[in-house]
mmCIF file of C-alpha atoms in Angstrom:
data_model
loop_
_atom_site.group_PDB
_atom_site.id
_atom_site.type_symbol
_atom_site.label_atom_id
_atom_site.label_comp_id
_atom_site.label_asym_id
_atom_site.label_seq_id
_atom_site.Cartn_x
_atom_site.Cartn_y
_atom_site.Cartn_z
ATOM 1 C CA MET A 1 -8.295 18.960 -0.548
ATOM 2 C CA SER A 2 -4.657 17.951 -0.693
ATOM 3 C CA ALA A 3 -2.065 19.503 1.593
ATOM 4 C CA PRO A 4 0.572 22.011 0.453
ATOM 5 C CA ASP A 5 3.280 20.353 -1.629
ATOM 6 C CA ARG A 6 5.759 18.347 0.415
ATOM 7 C CA PRO A 7 7.263 14.891 0.080
ATOM 8 C CA LEU A 8 4.930 11.949 0.488
ATOM 9 C CA LYS A 9 5.742 10.168 3.738
ATOM 10 C CA VAL A 10 5.366 6.397 3.417
ATOM 11 C CA GLY A 11 5.476 3.823 6.191
ATOM 12 C CA LEU A 12 6.435 0.293 5.138
ATOM 13 C CA VAL A 13 5.727 -2.577 7.530
ATOM 14 C CA SER A 14 6.800 -6.175 6.904
ATOM 15 C CA ILE A 15 5.026 -8.565 9.262
ATOM 16 C CA SER A 16 6.693 -11.955 9.724
ATOM 17 C CA ASP A 17 7.595 -13.987 12.793
ATOM 18 C CA ARG A 18 10.552 -15.672 11.105
ATOM 19 C CA ALA A 19 11.965 -12.701 9.205
ATOM 20 C CA SER A 20 11.699 -10.460 12.267
ATOM 21 C CA THR A 21 13.816 -12.908 14.275
ATOM 22 C CA GLY A 22 16.395 -13.430 11.527
ATOM 23 C CA VAL A 23 15.381 -16.979 10.538
ATOM 24 C CA TYR A 24 15.301 -15.816 6.930
ATOM 25 C CA LYS A 25 15.838 -12.594 5.043
ATOM 26 C CA ASP A 26 12.879 -10.247 4.705
ATOM 27 C CA GLU A 27 11.816 -9.728 1.095
ATOM 28 C CA GLY A 28 8.789 -7.512 1.676
ATOM 29 C CA LEU A 29 10.491 -4.208 2.503
ATOM 30 C CA PRO A 30 12.996 -4.365 -0.394
ATOM 31 C CA ALA A 31 10.182 -5.253 -2.831
ATOM 32 C CA LEU A 32 8.021 -2.352 -1.656
ATOM 33 C CA LYS A 33 10.868 0.155 -1.804
ATOM 34 C CA GLU A 34 11.926 -0.999 -5.254
ATOM 35 C CA TRP A 35 8.393 -0.714 -6.610
ATOM 36 C CA LEU A 36 7.753 2.705 -5.082
ATOM 37 C CA GLY A 37 11.099 3.933 -6.421
ATOM 38 C CA LYS A 38 9.914 3.090 -9.935
ATOM 39 C CA ALA A 39 6.278 4.120 -9.559
ATOM 40 C CA LEU A 40 6.454 7.472 -7.747
ATOM 41 C CA ALA A 41 7.292 10.560 -9.802
ATOM 42 C CA THR A 42 7.178 12.959 -6.858
ATOM 43 C CA PRO A 43 9.514 13.166 -3.829
ATOM 44 C CA TRP A 44 8.901 10.677 -1.024
ATOM 45 C CA GLU A 45 10.363 9.657 2.311
ATOM 46 C CA VAL A 46 10.173 6.268 3.978
ATOM 47 C CA GLU A 47 9.882 4.789 7.474
ATOM 48 C CA GLU A 48 10.531 1.032 7.641
ATOM 49 C CA ARG A 49 9.507 -1.512 10.254
ATOM 50 C CA LEU A 50 10.067 -5.308 10.409
ATOM 51 C CA ILE A 51 7.900 -6.834 13.114
ATOM 52 C CA ALA A 52 6.389 -10.128 14.308
ATOM 53 C CA ASP A 53 2.829 -11.402 13.793
ATOM 54 C CA GLU A 54 1.548 -10.028 17.103
ATOM 55 C CA GLN A 55 -1.691 -8.067 16.963
ATOM 56 C CA LYS A 56 -0.877 -5.552 19.701
ATOM 57 C CA GLY A 57 2.561 -4.935 18.213
ATOM 58 C CA ILE A 58 1.104 -4.389 14.739
ATOM 59 C CA GLU A 59 -1.507 -2.003 16.133
ATOM 60 C CA ALA A 60 1.170 -0.033 17.994
ATOM 61 C CA THR A 61 3.392 0.162 14.906
ATOM 62 C CA LEU A 62 0.585 1.391 12.653
ATOM 63 C CA ALA A 63 -0.487 3.992 15.210
ATOM 64 C CA GLU A 64 3.102 5.190 15.682
ATOM 65 C CA LEU A 65 3.701 5.577 11.933
ATOM 66 C CA VAL A 66 0.540 7.649 11.518
ATOM 67 C CA ASP A 67 0.301 9.546 14.818
ATOM 68 C CA ALA A 68 3.955 10.141 15.685
ATOM 69 C CA ARG A 69 5.785 9.855 12.368
ATOM 70 C CA GLY A 70 3.171 11.618 10.246
ATOM 71 C CA CYS A 71 2.939 9.059 7.439
ATOM 72 C CA ASP A 72 0.436 9.764 4.649
ATOM 73 C CA LEU A 73 0.470 6.185 3.378
ATOM 74 C CA VAL A 74 1.272 2.964 5.232
ATOM 75 C CA LEU A 75 1.737 -0.281 3.303
ATOM 76 C CA THR A 76 1.943 -3.576 5.160
ATOM 77 C CA THR A 77 3.015 -6.933 3.756
ATOM 78 C CA GLY A 78 2.356 -10.319 5.308
ATOM 79 C CA GLY A 79 0.000 -11.799 7.876
ATOM 80 C CA THR A 80 -3.228 -11.668 5.833
ATOM 81 C CA GLY A 81 -4.036 -15.361 5.356
ATOM 82 C CA PRO A 82 -6.324 -17.654 7.385
ATOM 83 C CA ALA A 83 -3.632 -19.192 9.615
ATOM 84 C CA PRO A 84 -3.895 -18.604 13.384
ATOM 85 C CA ARG A 85 -0.860 -16.259 13.397
ATOM 86 C CA ASP A 86 -2.205 -14.106 10.528
ATOM 87 C CA VAL A 87 -3.629 -11.105 12.386
ATOM 88 C CA THR A 88 -2.661 -8.121 10.215
ATOM 89 C CA PRO A 89 -6.257 -7.367 9.103
ATOM 90 C CA GLU A 90 -7.535 -7.496 12.687
ATOM 91 C CA ALA A 91 -4.793 -5.110 13.831
ATOM 92 C CA THR A 92 -5.447 -2.762 10.917
ATOM 93 C CA LEU A 93 -9.190 -2.628 11.570
ATOM 94 C CA ALA A 94 -8.519 -2.005 15.268
ATOM 95 C CA VAL A 95 -6.724 1.284 14.516
ATOM 96 C CA ALA A 96 -9.137 2.457 11.788
ATOM 97 C CA ASP A 97 -11.286 5.558 11.655
ATOM 98 C CA LYS A 98 -12.835 4.467 8.335
ATOM 99 C CA VAL A 99 -12.777 1.190 6.419
ATOM 100 C CA MET A 100 -12.085 1.286 2.658
ATOM 101 C CA PRO A 101 -13.397 -2.091 1.460
ATOM 102 C CA GLY A 102 -12.831 -1.476 -2.250
ATOM 103 C CA PHE A 103 -9.079 -1.968 -1.896
ATOM 104 C CA GLY A 104 -9.390 -5.515 -0.543
ATOM 105 C CA GLU A 105 -12.041 -6.388 -3.116
ATOM 106 C CA GLN A 106 -9.825 -5.174 -5.955
ATOM 107 C CA MET A 107 -6.711 -6.960 -4.659
ATOM 108 C CA ARG A 108 -8.563 -10.267 -4.566
ATOM 109 C CA GLN A 109 -9.989 -9.663 -8.046
ATOM 110 C CA ILE A 110 -6.467 -9.057 -9.382
ATOM 111 C CA SER A 111 -4.943 -12.056 -7.628
ATOM 112 C CA LEU A 112 -7.698 -14.386 -8.846
ATOM 113 C CA HIS A 113 -6.351 -13.877 -12.360
ATOM 114 C CA TYR A 114 -3.228 -15.714 -11.184
ATOM 115 C CA VAL A 115 -4.172 -18.150 -8.396
ATOM 116 C CA PRO A 116 -7.482 -19.601 -7.159
ATOM 117 C CA THR A 117 -6.266 -19.370 -3.564
ATOM 118 C CA ALA A 118 -6.592 -15.563 -3.756
ATOM 119 C CA ILE A 119 -9.981 -16.018 -2.112
ATOM 120 C CA LEU A 120 -8.111 -16.967 1.077
ATOM 121 C CA SER A 121 -6.530 -13.517 1.374
ATOM 122 C CA ARG A 122 -8.034 -11.109 3.876
ATOM 123 C CA GLN A 123 -6.308 -7.831 3.029
ATOM 124 C CA VAL A 124 -8.090 -4.671 4.164
ATOM 125 C CA ALA A 125 -7.481 -0.942 3.811
ATOM 126 C CA VAL A 126 -8.449 1.792 6.239
ATOM 127 C CA VAL A 127 -8.073 5.495 6.917
ATOM 128 C CA ARG A 128 -6.601 6.561 10.244
ATOM 129 C CA LYS A 129 -6.503 10.331 10.742
ATOM 130 C CA GLN A 130 -4.588 11.731 7.729
ATOM 131 C CA ALA A 131 -3.254 8.388 6.489
ATOM 132 C CA LEU A 132 -4.304 5.540 4.221
ATOM 133 C CA ILE A 133 -3.226 2.104 5.503
ATOM 134 C CA VAL A 134 -3.269 -0.792 3.024
ATOM 135 C CA ASN A 135 -2.537 -4.475 3.658
ATOM 136 C CA LEU A 136 -0.651 -6.048 0.750
ATOM 137 C CA PRO A 137 0.193 -9.721 0.092
ATOM 138 C CA GLY A 138 3.389 -11.250 1.415
ATOM 139 C CA GLN A 139 5.148 -12.273 -1.801
ATOM 140 C CA PRO A 140 7.062 -9.698 -3.906
ATOM 141 C CA LYS A 141 5.437 -10.905 -7.151
ATOM 142 C CA SER A 142 1.957 -10.601 -5.632
ATOM 143 C CA ILE A 143 2.774 -7.172 -4.210
ATOM 144 C CA ARG A 144 3.687 -5.902 -7.668
ATOM 145 C CA GLU A 145 0.627 -7.474 -9.288
ATOM 146 C CA THR A 146 -1.843 -5.972 -6.840
ATOM 147 C CA LEU A 147 -0.261 -2.512 -7.061
ATOM 148 C CA GLU A 148 0.015 -2.464 -10.874
ATOM 149 C CA GLY A 149 -2.966 -4.601 -11.900
ATOM 150 C CA VAL A 150 -3.390 -7.183 -14.636
ATOM 151 C CA LYS A 151 -1.720 -6.345 -17.941
ATOM 152 C CA GLY A 152 -2.733 -7.770 -21.317
ATOM 153 C CA ALA A 153 -0.411 -9.174 -23.984
ATOM 154 C CA ASP A 154 -0.174 -5.690 -25.516
ATOM 155 C CA GLY A 155 0.867 -4.173 -22.199
ATOM 156 C CA GLY A 156 -2.488 -2.487 -21.684
ATOM 157 C CA THR A 157 -4.341 -2.645 -18.370
ATOM 158 C CA VAL A 158 -6.944 -5.407 -18.129
ATOM 159 C CA VAL A 159 -7.739 -4.931 -14.419
ATOM 160 C CA PRO A 160 -6.561 -1.696 -12.732
ATOM 161 C CA GLY A 161 -4.106 -2.025 -9.873
ATOM 162 C CA ILE A 162 -5.009 -0.553 -6.524
ATOM 163 C CA PHE A 163 -2.302 2.123 -6.615
ATOM 164 C CA ALA A 164 -4.185 3.928 -9.406
ATOM 165 C CA ALA A 165 -6.629 5.119 -6.727
ATOM 166 C CA VAL A 166 -4.102 5.846 -3.972
ATOM 167 C CA PRO A 167 -2.995 9.401 -4.955
ATOM 168 C CA TYR A 168 -6.575 10.706 -5.154
ATOM 169 C CA CYS A 169 -7.444 9.059 -1.844
ATOM 170 C CA ILE A 170 -4.449 10.820 -0.290
ATOM 171 C CA ASP A 171 -5.720 14.103 -1.787
ATOM 172 C CA LEU A 172 -9.112 13.603 -0.162
ATOM 173 C CA ILE A 173 -7.719 12.928 3.318
ATOM 174 C CA GLY A 174 -5.383 15.929 3.288
ATOM 175 C CA GLY A 175 -2.057 14.547 2.080
ATOM 176 C CA PRO A 176 0.345 15.887 -0.548
ATOM 177 C CA TYR A 177 -0.340 15.767 -4.292
ATOM 178 C CA VAL A 178 1.263 12.571 -5.595
ATOM 179 C CA GLU A 179 2.221 11.880 -9.205
ATOM 180 C CA THR A 180 3.161 8.498 -10.634
ATOM 181 C CA ASN A 181 5.321 7.159 -13.418
ATOM 182 C CA GLU A 182 2.570 6.298 -15.891
ATOM 183 C CA ALA A 183 4.647 3.513 -17.473
ATOM 184 C CA ILE A 184 4.284 1.654 -14.148
ATOM 185 C CA VAL A 185 0.870 2.777 -12.943
ATOM 186 C CA LYS A 186 -1.301 5.703 -14.007
ATOM 187 C CA ALA A 187 -2.970 7.554 -11.158
ATOM 188 C CA PHE A 188 -6.635 8.358 -11.760
ATOM 189 C CA ARG A 189 -8.214 11.612 -10.633
ATOM 190 C CA PRO A 190 -11.390 13.404 -11.729
ATOM 191 C CA LYS A 191 -10.576 16.272 -14.090
ATOM 192 C CA SER A 192 -11.457 18.794 -11.393
ATOM 193 C CA ALA A 193 -8.710 17.361 -9.149
ATOM 194 C CA GLN A 194 -5.940 17.165 -11.751
ATOM 195 C CA ARG A 195 -2.955 19.500 -11.949
ATOM 196 C CA PRO A 196 -0.562 19.956 -14.865
ATOM 197 C CA ARG A 197 2.211 17.346 -14.779
ATOM 198 C CA SER A 198 5.232 18.655 -12.930
ATOM 199 C CA ALA A 199 8.627 18.913 -14.585
ATOM 200 C CA GLY A 200 10.402 15.561 -14.478
ATOM 201 C CA ALA A 201 7.231 13.480 -13.984
ATOM 202 C CA GLN A 202 7.028 10.690 -16.554
#
């Protein structure tokens, strides 16, 4: 059962040793904000964090965004490969109440349409308290692809993106009712969970 209507609170976490120390400009947070700005048709608020690839620091950031800041959805980018410093999945699992394996499976299925090295990605998704936490890839193009899915030549969906399932998941864990811009990604809900489209939703 979703919570009374209020803005969706989103935590965005970019995880990169070099970007967090200013070696290069972070691209993850701007890419996430741009995509959400196009995809969400309901009000939302954001909390941003740019942090290093340190497991304890990632765990503390995720816990703070959920427990203290009240985020309904937390999206991370970076730190999901097989390299020694890639510890985002371990940190995410460490703060989890429930694991949601379908998200990682679907992200890899989507990415395999573009690159064979998608099998090296280790993204996971979990529920902590009232929040869904999802690990996304590190590159802006890959972020968009995994959120939106694979589109055919006619613009139709060949493989659904993971964000299609996010609003209903947020319903089920007690968050606000979220609508999307269907030209970007169409949220799926069972008929029993659907509401009439609000004024202004596309």
